[in-house]
Short mmCIF file of C-alpha atoms and ligand atoms in Angstrom, two decimals:
data_model
loop_
_atom_site.label_atom_id
_atom_site.label_comp_id
_atom_site.label_asym_id
_atom_site.label_seq_id
_atom_site.Cartn_x
_atom_site.Cartn_y
_atom_site.Cartn_z
CA UNK A 18 0.00 0.00 0.00
CA UNK A 19 1.35 3.44 -0.95
CA UNK A 20 1.03 5.57 2.13
CA UNK A 21 3.70 8.12 1.45
CA UNK A 22 4.98 9.81 -1.71
CA UNK A 23 8.50 11.03 -2.45
CA UNK A 24 9.01 14.76 -2.93
CA UNK A 25 9.08 14.57 -6.75
CA UNK A 26 5.80 12.61 -6.95
CA UNK A 27 4.15 15.02 -4.53
CA UNK A 28 5.34 18.05 -6.51
CA UNK A 29 4.20 16.50 -9.80
CA UNK A 30 0.72 15.69 -8.46
CA UNK A 31 0.31 19.15 -6.97
CA UNK A 32 1.41 20.73 -10.28
CA UNK A 33 -1.17 18.66 -12.16
CA UNK A 34 -3.81 19.59 -9.60
CA UNK A 35 -2.94 23.27 -10.01
CA UNK A 36 -3.26 22.94 -13.80
CA UNK A 37 -6.40 20.80 -14.08
CA UNK A 38 -8.54 20.70 -10.95
CA UNK A 39 -11.28 23.14 -9.97
CA UNK A 40 -11.85 22.69 -6.22
CA UNK A 41 -15.14 23.33 -4.39
CA UNK A 42 -15.70 26.59 -2.47
CA UNK A 43 -12.21 27.75 -3.48
CA UNK A 44 -10.94 31.06 -4.84
CA UNK A 45 -8.13 29.72 -7.00
CA UNK A 46 -6.77 33.23 -7.48
CA UNK A 47 -5.61 33.32 -3.87
CA UNK A 48 -5.81 29.79 -2.45
CA UNK A 49 -2.68 27.98 -1.31
CA UNK A 50 -1.95 24.59 -2.88
CA UNK A 51 -4.16 21.86 -1.40
CA UNK A 52 -2.70 19.27 0.96
CA UNK A 53 -2.08 15.96 -0.79
CA UNK A 54 -3.58 13.18 1.31
CA UNK A 55 -2.00 9.78 0.84
CA UNK A 56 -4.19 7.71 3.16
CA UNK A 57 -6.71 7.85 5.99
CA UNK A 58 -7.26 5.66 9.05
CA UNK A 59 -9.62 5.92 12.03
CA UNK A 60 -9.85 9.60 13.04
CA UNK A 61 -6.81 10.69 11.03
CA UNK A 62 -5.68 11.70 7.57
CA UNK A 63 -2.03 11.28 6.54
CA UNK A 64 -0.46 13.65 4.04
CA UNK A 65 2.01 12.69 1.32
CA UNK A 66 4.93 13.21 3.70
CA UNK A 67 3.37 10.87 6.28
CA UNK A 68 2.27 13.68 8.62
CA UNK A 69 -0.88 12.94 10.62
CA UNK A 70 -3.84 15.31 10.67
CA UNK A 71 -6.64 14.60 13.15
CA UNK A 72 -9.79 14.90 11.04
CA UNK A 73 -11.86 17.17 13.27
CA UNK A 74 -14.15 18.09 10.37
CA UNK A 75 -14.97 14.39 9.75
CA UNK A 76 -14.21 14.96 6.04
CA UNK A 77 -16.94 17.55 5.55
CA UNK A 78 -19.11 15.94 8.23
CA UNK A 79 -19.43 12.61 6.42
CA UNK A 80 -17.14 10.26 8.32
CA UNK A 81 -18.88 8.64 11.29
CA UNK A 82 -17.24 5.35 12.30
CA UNK A 83 -13.77 6.37 11.16
CA UNK A 84 -11.70 6.21 8.01
CA UNK A 85 -10.97 2.85 6.37
CA UNK A 86 -13.05 0.85 8.83
CA UNK A 87 -12.23 -2.86 8.27
CA UNK A 88 -15.86 -4.02 8.41
CA UNK A 89 -17.05 -1.38 5.96
CA UNK A 90 -14.09 -2.11 3.68
CA UNK A 91 -15.04 -5.75 3.59
CA UNK A 92 -18.79 -5.06 3.03
CA UNK A 93 -17.78 -2.87 0.09
CA UNK A 94 -15.44 -5.46 -1.41
CA UNK A 95 -18.04 -8.21 -0.95
CA UNK A 96 -20.77 -6.22 -2.70
CA UNK A 97 -18.37 -5.37 -5.56
CA UNK A 98 -18.09 -9.13 -6.21
CA UNK A 99 -21.89 -9.46 -6.33
CA UNK A 100 -23.10 -6.42 -8.34
CA UNK A 101 -21.52 -2.99 -8.54
CA UNK A 102 -24.45 -1.15 -10.13
CA UNK A 103 -27.97 -1.77 -11.37
CA UNK A 104 -30.31 0.82 -12.86
CA UNK A 105 -33.10 1.47 -10.39
CA UNK A 106 -36.18 2.10 -12.58
CA UNK A 107 -37.85 -1.24 -13.21
CA UNK A 108 -35.15 -3.07 -11.19
CA UNK A 109 -34.37 -3.45 -7.54
CA UNK A 110 -31.74 -5.24 -5.47
CA UNK A 111 -31.26 -6.65 -2.01
CA UNK A 112 -29.05 -3.92 -0.46
CA UNK A 113 -31.48 -1.15 -1.51
CA UNK A 114 -34.54 -3.03 -0.23
CA UNK A 115 -32.90 -3.91 3.08
CA UNK A 116 -31.55 -0.40 3.54
CA UNK A 117 -34.96 1.17 2.84
CA UNK A 118 -36.63 -1.15 5.36
CA UNK A 119 -33.91 -0.47 7.96
CA UNK A 120 -34.21 3.29 7.58
CA UNK A 121 -38.02 3.13 7.80
CA UNK A 122 -37.67 1.09 11.00
CA UNK A 123 -35.21 3.57 12.50
CA UNK A 124 -37.16 6.70 11.60
CA UNK A 125 -40.21 7.64 13.71
CA UNK A 126 -43.85 7.51 12.65
CA UNK A 127 -44.87 6.72 9.10
CA UNK A 128 -41.69 7.94 7.39
CA UNK A 129 -41.74 4.81 5.28
CA UNK A 130 -40.98 5.70 1.64
CA UNK A 131 -37.33 6.02 0.70
CA UNK A 132 -36.32 7.87 -2.48
CA UNK A 133 -32.62 7.50 -3.30
CA UNK A 134 -30.37 10.18 -4.79
CA UNK A 135 -26.71 11.17 -4.80
CA UNK A 136 -25.81 13.75 -2.14
CA UNK A 137 -27.25 16.21 0.33
CA UNK A 138 -28.17 18.76 -2.33
CA UNK A 139 -30.08 16.25 -4.43
CA UNK A 140 -31.86 14.92 -1.33
CA UNK A 141 -33.09 18.47 -0.73
CA UNK A 142 -33.90 18.99 -4.42
CA UNK A 143 -36.05 15.84 -4.33
CA UNK A 144 -37.81 16.95 -1.12
CA UNK A 145 -38.65 20.33 -2.66
CA UNK A 146 -39.92 18.74 -5.86
CA UNK A 147 -42.05 16.27 -3.89
CA UNK A 148 -43.53 19.10 -1.81
CA UNK A 149 -44.24 21.17 -4.92
CA UNK A 150 -45.80 18.34 -6.92
CA UNK A 151 -47.76 17.04 -3.91
CA UNK A 152 -49.94 20.16 -4.07
CA UNK A 153 -50.26 19.96 -7.85
CA UNK A 154 -51.38 16.34 -7.56
CA UNK A 155 -53.98 17.42 -5.05
CA UNK A 156 -55.25 20.05 -7.46
CA UNK A 157 -54.21 22.95 -5.21
CA UNK A 158 -50.88 24.24 -6.63
CA UNK A 159 -48.65 26.17 -4.21
CA UNK A 160 -45.49 28.01 -5.24
CA UNK A 161 -43.76 29.43 -2.17
CA UNK A 162 -41.34 27.81 0.26
CA UNK A 163 -40.31 29.02 3.70
CA UNK A 164 -36.73 28.72 4.91
CA UNK A 165 -34.64 30.11 7.75
CA UNK A 166 -32.07 32.85 7.92
CA UNK A 167 -28.53 31.39 7.70
CA UNK A 168 -29.94 27.98 6.72
CA UNK A 169 -27.86 26.02 4.21
CA UNK A 170 -29.19 23.13 2.14
CA UNK A 171 -26.69 22.56 -0.66
CA UNK A 172 -25.58 24.10 -3.94
CA UNK A 173 -28.04 22.96 -6.63
CA UNK A 174 -30.69 25.45 -7.73
CA UNK A 175 -33.56 24.50 -5.45
CA UNK A 176 -31.23 23.91 -2.52
CA UNK A 177 -29.60 27.30 -3.09
CA UNK A 178 -33.01 28.92 -3.21
CA UNK A 179 -33.95 27.65 0.25
CA UNK A 180 -30.39 28.46 1.39
CA UNK A 181 -30.56 32.03 0.13
CA UNK A 182 -30.31 33.24 3.75
CA UNK A 183 -26.91 31.55 4.09
CA UNK A 184 -25.12 34.43 2.40
CA UNK A 185 -23.20 32.13 0.03
CA UNK A 186 -25.22 32.63 -3.15
CA UNK A 187 -25.42 36.37 -3.89
CA UNK A 188 -24.47 35.83 -7.55
CA UNK A 189 -27.53 33.64 -8.10
CA UNK A 190 -30.19 35.69 -6.32
CA UNK A 191 -32.15 36.30 -9.55
CA UNK A 192 -31.93 32.65 -10.52
CA UNK A 193 -33.89 31.13 -7.67
CA UNK A 194 -37.25 29.67 -6.68
CA UNK A 195 -39.71 31.72 -4.63
CA UNK A 196 -38.64 31.49 -0.98
CA UNK A 197 -39.54 33.54 2.08
CA UNK A 198 -36.77 33.66 4.69
CA UNK A 199 -37.70 33.96 8.38
CA UNK A 200 -35.46 34.53 11.43
CA UNK A 201 -33.72 31.71 13.30
CA UNK A 202 -33.09 32.24 17.03
CA UNK A 203 -29.74 30.53 17.50
CA UNK A 204 -28.74 30.01 21.11
CA UNK A 205 -25.75 29.06 23.24
CA UNK A 206 -24.69 28.27 26.80
CA UNK A 207 -25.71 31.07 29.15
CA UNK A 208 -27.98 32.80 26.60
CA UNK A 209 -30.37 35.01 28.57
CA UNK A 210 -32.38 36.49 25.71
CA UNK A 211 -33.26 33.31 23.85
CA UNK A 212 -36.95 33.37 24.76
CA UNK A 213 -37.36 36.88 23.44
CA UNK A 214 -35.64 35.99 20.14
CA UNK A 215 -37.67 32.81 19.81
CA UNK A 216 -40.89 34.77 20.32
CA UNK A 217 -39.78 37.23 17.60
CA UNK A 218 -38.95 34.39 15.21
CA UNK A 219 -42.27 32.65 15.87
CA UNK A 220 -44.28 35.78 15.27
CA UNK A 221 -42.34 36.44 12.02
CA UNK A 222 -43.18 32.90 10.90
CA UNK A 223 -46.80 33.31 11.92
CA UNK A 224 -47.02 36.56 9.95
CA UNK A 225 -45.44 34.90 6.92
CA UNK A 226 -47.84 31.97 7.12
CA UNK A 227 -50.83 34.25 7.40
CA UNK A 228 -50.03 36.18 4.17
CA UNK A 229 -51.17 33.48 1.73
CA UNK A 230 -50.99 30.10 3.48
CA UNK A 231 -52.69 28.46 0.49
CA UNK A 232 -49.59 29.39 -1.57
CA UNK A 233 -46.97 27.87 0.79
CA UNK A 234 -45.91 24.38 -0.33
CA UNK A 235 -43.46 23.63 2.46
CA UNK A 236 -41.15 24.81 5.19
CA UNK A 237 -37.59 23.51 5.38
CA UNK A 238 -35.25 23.57 8.36
CA UNK A 239 -32.06 21.92 9.59
CA UNK A 240 -33.41 20.56 12.89
CA UNK A 241 -31.60 21.72 16.07
CA UNK A 242 -28.41 22.73 14.26
CA UNK A 243 -27.67 24.97 11.30
CA UNK A 244 -24.34 23.55 10.12
CA UNK A 245 -22.74 25.67 7.39
CA UNK A 246 -24.49 28.79 8.71
CA UNK A 247 -22.10 28.59 11.69
CA UNK A 248 -23.02 25.62 13.90
CA UNK A 249 -26.05 27.55 15.18
CA UNK A 250 -28.12 25.61 17.69
CA UNK A 251 -31.80 26.12 18.48
CA UNK A 252 -33.87 24.68 21.31
CA UNK A 253 -36.09 21.64 20.71
CA UNK A 254 -39.10 23.57 22.06
CA UNK A 255 -38.63 26.21 19.34
CA UNK A 256 -38.51 23.55 16.67
CA UNK A 257 -41.67 21.98 18.04
CA UNK A 258 -43.44 25.34 17.92
CA UNK A 259 -42.54 26.00 14.29
CA UNK A 260 -43.69 22.54 13.27
CA UNK A 261 -46.99 23.16 15.08
CA UNK A 262 -47.40 26.51 13.32
CA UNK A 263 -46.64 25.00 9.91
CA UNK A 264 -49.03 22.11 10.50
CA UNK A 265 -51.85 24.37 11.60
CA UNK A 266 -51.39 26.35 8.36
CA UNK A 267 -51.47 23.07 6.39
CA UNK A 268 -47.88 23.47 5.18
CA UNK A 269 -45.57 20.47 4.61
CA UNK A 270 -42.58 20.23 6.95
CA UNK A 271 -39.18 19.18 5.55
CA UNK A 272 -36.34 18.35 7.92
CA UNK A 273 -32.91 18.57 6.33
CA UNK A 274 -30.97 16.08 8.47
CA UNK A 275 -28.13 15.84 5.95
CA UNK A 276 -25.68 17.13 8.57
CA UNK A 277 -27.52 16.23 11.78
CA UNK A 278 -28.45 12.64 10.90
CA UNK A 279 -26.62 9.54 12.12
CA UNK A 280 -25.74 10.62 15.61
CA UNK A 281 -24.17 14.05 15.21
CA UNK A 282 -26.53 15.77 17.67
CA UNK A 283 -26.47 12.91 20.18
CA UNK A 284 -29.46 10.91 18.94
CA UNK A 285 -29.61 8.96 15.70
CA UNK A 286 -31.70 11.78 14.21
CA UNK A 287 -32.15 15.27 15.64
CA UNK A 288 -35.94 14.97 15.26
CA UNK A 289 -35.99 12.39 18.06
CA UNK A 290 -35.16 15.15 20.56
CA UNK A 291 -38.21 17.12 19.47
CA UNK A 292 -40.76 14.33 19.25
CA UNK A 293 -42.14 15.41 15.88
CA UNK A 294 -42.39 13.58 12.58
CA UNK A 295 -41.73 15.77 9.52
CA UNK A 296 -43.48 15.05 6.23
CA UNK A 297 -40.14 14.62 4.49
CA UNK A 298 -36.61 14.10 5.77
CA UNK A 299 -33.33 14.41 3.84
CA UNK A 300 -30.37 12.22 4.82
CA UNK A 301 -26.89 11.89 3.34
CA UNK A 302 -23.29 12.42 4.60
CA UNK A 303 -23.17 9.92 7.52
CA UNK A 304 -25.56 7.57 5.67
CA UNK A 305 -22.55 5.81 4.13
CA UNK A 306 -20.17 6.77 6.94
CA UNK A 307 -18.50 9.05 4.40
CA UNK A 308 -17.56 6.22 2.05
CA UNK A 309 -19.67 6.86 -1.02
CA UNK A 310 -21.95 9.63 -2.25
CA UNK A 311 -25.56 8.67 -1.62
CA UNK A 312 -28.64 10.32 -0.15
CA UNK A 313 -32.25 9.54 0.61
CA UNK A 314 -35.39 11.61 0.91
CA UNK A 315 -37.85 9.76 3.11
CA UNK A 316 -41.55 10.58 2.86
CA UNK A 317 -44.52 9.85 5.11
CA UNK A 318 -47.04 7.41 3.65
CA UNK A 319 -49.73 10.01 2.82
CA UNK A 320 -47.20 12.04 0.82
CA UNK A 321 -46.30 8.98 -1.26
CA UNK A 322 -49.98 8.13 -1.73
CA UNK A 323 -50.60 11.52 -3.35
CA UNK A 324 -48.36 10.39 -6.24
CA UNK A 325 -50.40 7.26 -7.00
CA UNK A 326 -52.71 7.16 -9.99
CA UNK A 327 -53.25 5.71 -13.42
CA UNK A 328 -51.16 8.21 -15.38
CA UNK A 329 -47.47 9.11 -15.39
CA UNK A 330 -48.14 12.80 -14.85
CA UNK A 331 -48.87 12.09 -11.17
CA UNK A 332 -45.57 10.21 -10.72
CA UNK A 333 -42.37 11.91 -9.57
CA UNK A 334 -40.27 12.57 -12.70
CA UNK A 335 -36.91 12.31 -10.99
CA UNK A 336 -34.01 9.85 -11.00
CA UNK A 337 -30.23 9.71 -11.30
CA UNK A 338 -27.95 7.27 -13.10
CA UNK A 339 -26.51 6.08 -9.81
CA UNK A 340 -29.77 5.99 -7.85
CA UNK A 341 -29.51 3.38 -5.04
CA UNK A 342 -26.05 2.27 -6.09
CA UNK A 343 -25.60 -1.23 -4.57
CA UNK A 344 -22.07 -0.53 -3.29
CA UNK A 345 -23.29 2.54 -1.42
CA UNK A 346 -26.35 0.68 -0.08
CA UNK A 347 -24.18 -2.20 1.18
CA UNK A 348 -21.87 0.25 2.90
CA UNK A 349 -24.82 2.10 4.47
CA UNK A 350 -26.26 -1.17 5.80
CA UNK A 351 -22.91 -2.05 7.32
CA UNK A 352 -22.68 1.42 8.86
CA UNK A 353 -26.11 0.98 10.49
CA UNK A 354 -25.02 -2.40 11.91
CA UNK A 355 -21.91 -0.75 13.36
CA UNK A 356 -24.06 1.70 15.31
CA UNK A 357 -25.39 -1.37 17.16
CA UNK A 358 -22.23 -3.47 17.31
CA UNK A 359 -19.93 -0.67 18.44
CA UNK A 360 -22.54 1.02 20.65
CA UNK A 361 -21.82 4.22 18.77
CA UNK A 362 -24.47 6.35 20.47
CA UNK A 363 -22.88 5.57 23.84
CA UNK A 364 -19.51 6.68 22.48
CA UNK A 365 -21.12 9.91 21.22
CA UNK A 366 -22.48 10.54 24.74
CA UNK A 367 -18.90 10.23 26.07
CA UNK A 368 -17.62 12.67 23.43
CA UNK A 369 -20.39 15.09 24.39
CA UNK A 370 -19.41 14.83 28.05
CA UNK A 371 -15.74 15.57 27.22
CA UNK A 372 -16.83 18.52 25.01
CA UNK A 373 -18.90 19.93 27.88
CA UNK A 374 -15.97 19.77 30.30
CA UNK A 375 -13.76 21.52 27.75
CA UNK A 376 -16.45 24.09 26.97
CA UNK A 377 -16.55 25.16 30.62
CA UNK A 378 -12.83 25.86 30.34
CA UNK A 379 -12.78 27.62 26.99
CA UNK A 380 -15.81 29.74 27.80
CA UNK A 381 -13.64 31.58 30.38
CA UNK A 382 -11.48 33.06 27.62
CA UNK A 383 -11.88 36.73 26.75
CA UNK A 384 -11.88 36.05 23.01
CA UNK A 385 -14.55 33.31 23.10
CA UNK A 386 -18.28 34.01 22.85
CA UNK A 387 -21.41 31.90 22.45
CA UNK A 388 -19.99 28.49 23.45
CA UNK A 389 -22.22 25.54 22.60
CA UNK A 390 -22.19 21.75 22.55
CA UNK A 391 -24.66 19.44 20.88
CA UNK A 392 -23.90 15.72 20.69
CA UNK A 393 -20.50 15.21 19.10
CA UNK A 394 -20.16 18.88 18.10
CA UNK A 395 -18.44 21.62 20.07
CA UNK A 396 -18.54 25.18 18.71
CA UNK A 397 -17.88 28.75 19.80
CA UNK A 398 -17.44 32.10 18.11
CA UNK A 399 -14.40 34.33 18.26
CA UNK A 400 -14.82 38.03 18.70
CA UNK A 401 -14.03 39.46 15.28
CA UNK A 402 -15.44 39.91 11.78
CA UNK A 403 -18.39 37.76 10.75
CA UNK A 404 -17.09 36.81 7.29
CA UNK A 405 -16.90 33.33 5.78
CA UNK A 406 -13.18 33.41 4.94
CA UNK A 407 -11.78 36.21 7.09
CA UNK A 408 -8.02 36.73 7.58
CA UNK A 409 -8.58 35.48 11.16
CA UNK A 410 -10.26 32.22 10.13
CA UNK A 411 -7.70 31.53 7.38
CA UNK A 412 -4.79 32.15 9.74
CA UNK A 413 -6.30 29.86 12.35
CA UNK A 414 -7.01 27.12 9.83
CA UNK A 415 -3.43 27.27 8.57
CA UNK A 416 -2.02 27.20 12.10
CA UNK A 417 -4.04 24.12 12.95
CA UNK A 418 -3.08 22.36 9.72
CA UNK A 419 0.60 22.87 10.43
CA UNK A 420 0.05 21.51 13.94
CA UNK A 421 -1.62 18.24 13.02
CA UNK A 422 -5.28 19.26 13.31
CA UNK A 423 -7.84 19.52 10.55
CA UNK A 424 -9.97 22.31 12.04
CA UNK A 425 -11.78 24.53 9.53
CA UNK A 426 -13.42 27.58 11.10
CA UNK A 427 -16.60 28.84 9.46
CA UNK A 428 -15.89 32.55 9.61
CA UNK A 429 -15.71 33.44 13.31
CA UNK A 430 -17.05 30.02 14.33
CA UNK A 431 -14.51 27.46 15.47
CA UNK A 432 -15.85 23.95 15.86
CA UNK A 433 -14.90 20.33 16.39
CA UNK A 434 -16.91 17.56 14.74
CA UNK A 435 -14.76 14.43 15.12
CA UNK A 436 -15.47 10.95 13.77
CA UNK A 437 -17.04 8.91 16.60
CA UNK A 438 -14.04 6.58 16.78
CA UNK A 439 -11.84 9.39 18.11
CA UNK A 440 -10.03 8.24 21.26
CA UNK A 441 -9.90 10.07 24.58
CA UNK A 442 -6.20 10.81 24.04
CA UNK A 443 -6.98 12.27 20.60
CA UNK A 444 -9.72 14.43 22.09
CA UNK A 445 -7.26 15.76 24.65
CA UNK A 446 -4.79 16.48 21.82
CA UNK A 447 -7.56 18.32 19.93
CA UNK A 448 -8.54 20.51 22.89
CA UNK A 449 -4.91 21.33 23.77
CA UNK A 450 -4.09 22.17 20.15
CA UNK A 451 -7.22 24.24 19.75
CA UNK A 452 -6.26 26.43 22.72
CA UNK A 453 -2.62 26.68 21.61
CA UNK A 454 -3.73 27.95 18.20
CA UNK A 455 -5.90 30.64 19.78
CA UNK A 456 -3.02 31.68 22.05
CA UNK A 457 -0.47 31.67 19.23
CA UNK A 458 -2.56 33.89 16.99
CA UNK A 459 -3.75 36.07 19.86
CA UNK A 460 -7.34 35.80 18.64
C1 PLP B 29 -27.81 20.60 6.13
C2 PLP B 29 -27.21 20.36 4.78
N1 PLP B 29 -28.00 20.11 3.74
C3 PLP B 29 -27.51 19.85 2.52
C4 PLP B 29 -26.14 19.85 2.30
C5 PLP B 29 -25.61 19.57 0.91
O1 PLP B 29 -25.00 18.34 0.89
P1 PLP B 29 -23.98 17.95 -0.28
O2 PLP B 29 -22.77 18.82 -0.08
O3 PLP B 29 -23.71 16.51 -0.06
O4 PLP B 29 -24.65 18.23 -1.56
C6 PLP B 29 -25.28 20.10 3.36
C7 PLP B 29 -23.83 20.12 3.15
O5 PLP B 29 -23.06 20.52 3.98
C8 PLP B 29 -25.82 20.38 4.63
O6 PLP B 29 -25.04 20.63 5.68
#
């Protein structure tokens, strides 16, 4: 196995990358060369020179059980021997059927119908299309969607439209679906004005819903935690209230659990902490433990039933070449088994406990504001500019990278989201390094 490259190979690969690759969310006019990763294991990445980087971003929040897990590796290899891909219209296969049944059993209520797609953005795209067509199929077309300020749902057109409050998509503002954005009362440890902000947000939502409720197809929210918007947490009671408001206005509720699903917030799905069942839920990222791109949009039975009929025009005209790829389904099934076998939720509770102890310490710092912990995620904001890639966040990121930690601040928000296999010693190393970086840069 090649787990290190000599200097010439590294330089040649980086030169080719510089010449031919267009990286995501990157300003190539100013970006430094990317780090060449040679291999990954457990909670760590190893660069071409063999240097270890603790993956505290879980590879863009996808990696749950750890990199190169032996059981997932073998499930993947085994499925590759059986069938690597099968088109999914008019055909089905065992891993997809078993995965759909397992997800339906794990999810609450009648969230029973699993529609497969490729990534978080397509899962959201599918949810929006289902919500839109649901009303058409009922003979009561509705054109507006409601989303939350600083919410992020992906980069395809519909997902950008409902993520217009994220601040990432200014260039596309005239290219979007009709979306009303309402306030989101993010909270943190020691927040004394949360109730007031929640009341304001609820009355803004109520006002929005009262304008033309018969034109609102659905409301979409990242339950309990806005990820890319800055690891912004809300209280379960707030979430419950907005679902109640949406339901009483007859509006469909979409939970985007692309980031929160599969244990990140402490329970398998964030919705479990609220005790509500959305009409549609989007899952991806941790679904395959970060191994392969796959997503699902799961619908409640009555939503699916609205697409039944004698003619194709009532069916959902959506599908991708790689829908329900068998390799990805086999990996996802193995990942679900690991949650049981490795008692992953218990491990997440231990990580949360360690985060809380560290939060009490870091919250004492002058430069730290709004500390928060939810499940396996610790976050706080630094006093300073609220820009996505500020000089402060870039300097911090670079410091951490040169000190063995993959920590990627989101503007002023510094956070840790480790793979669940992270050891206690690695957590200690993460906390110590995090503080050293803040001290070194005098944040
Ligand atoms: C909540 C949420 N929804 C959707 C997406 C989009 O997922 P993807 O990048 O896989 O398209 C993300 C990605 O970070 C996300 O955090």
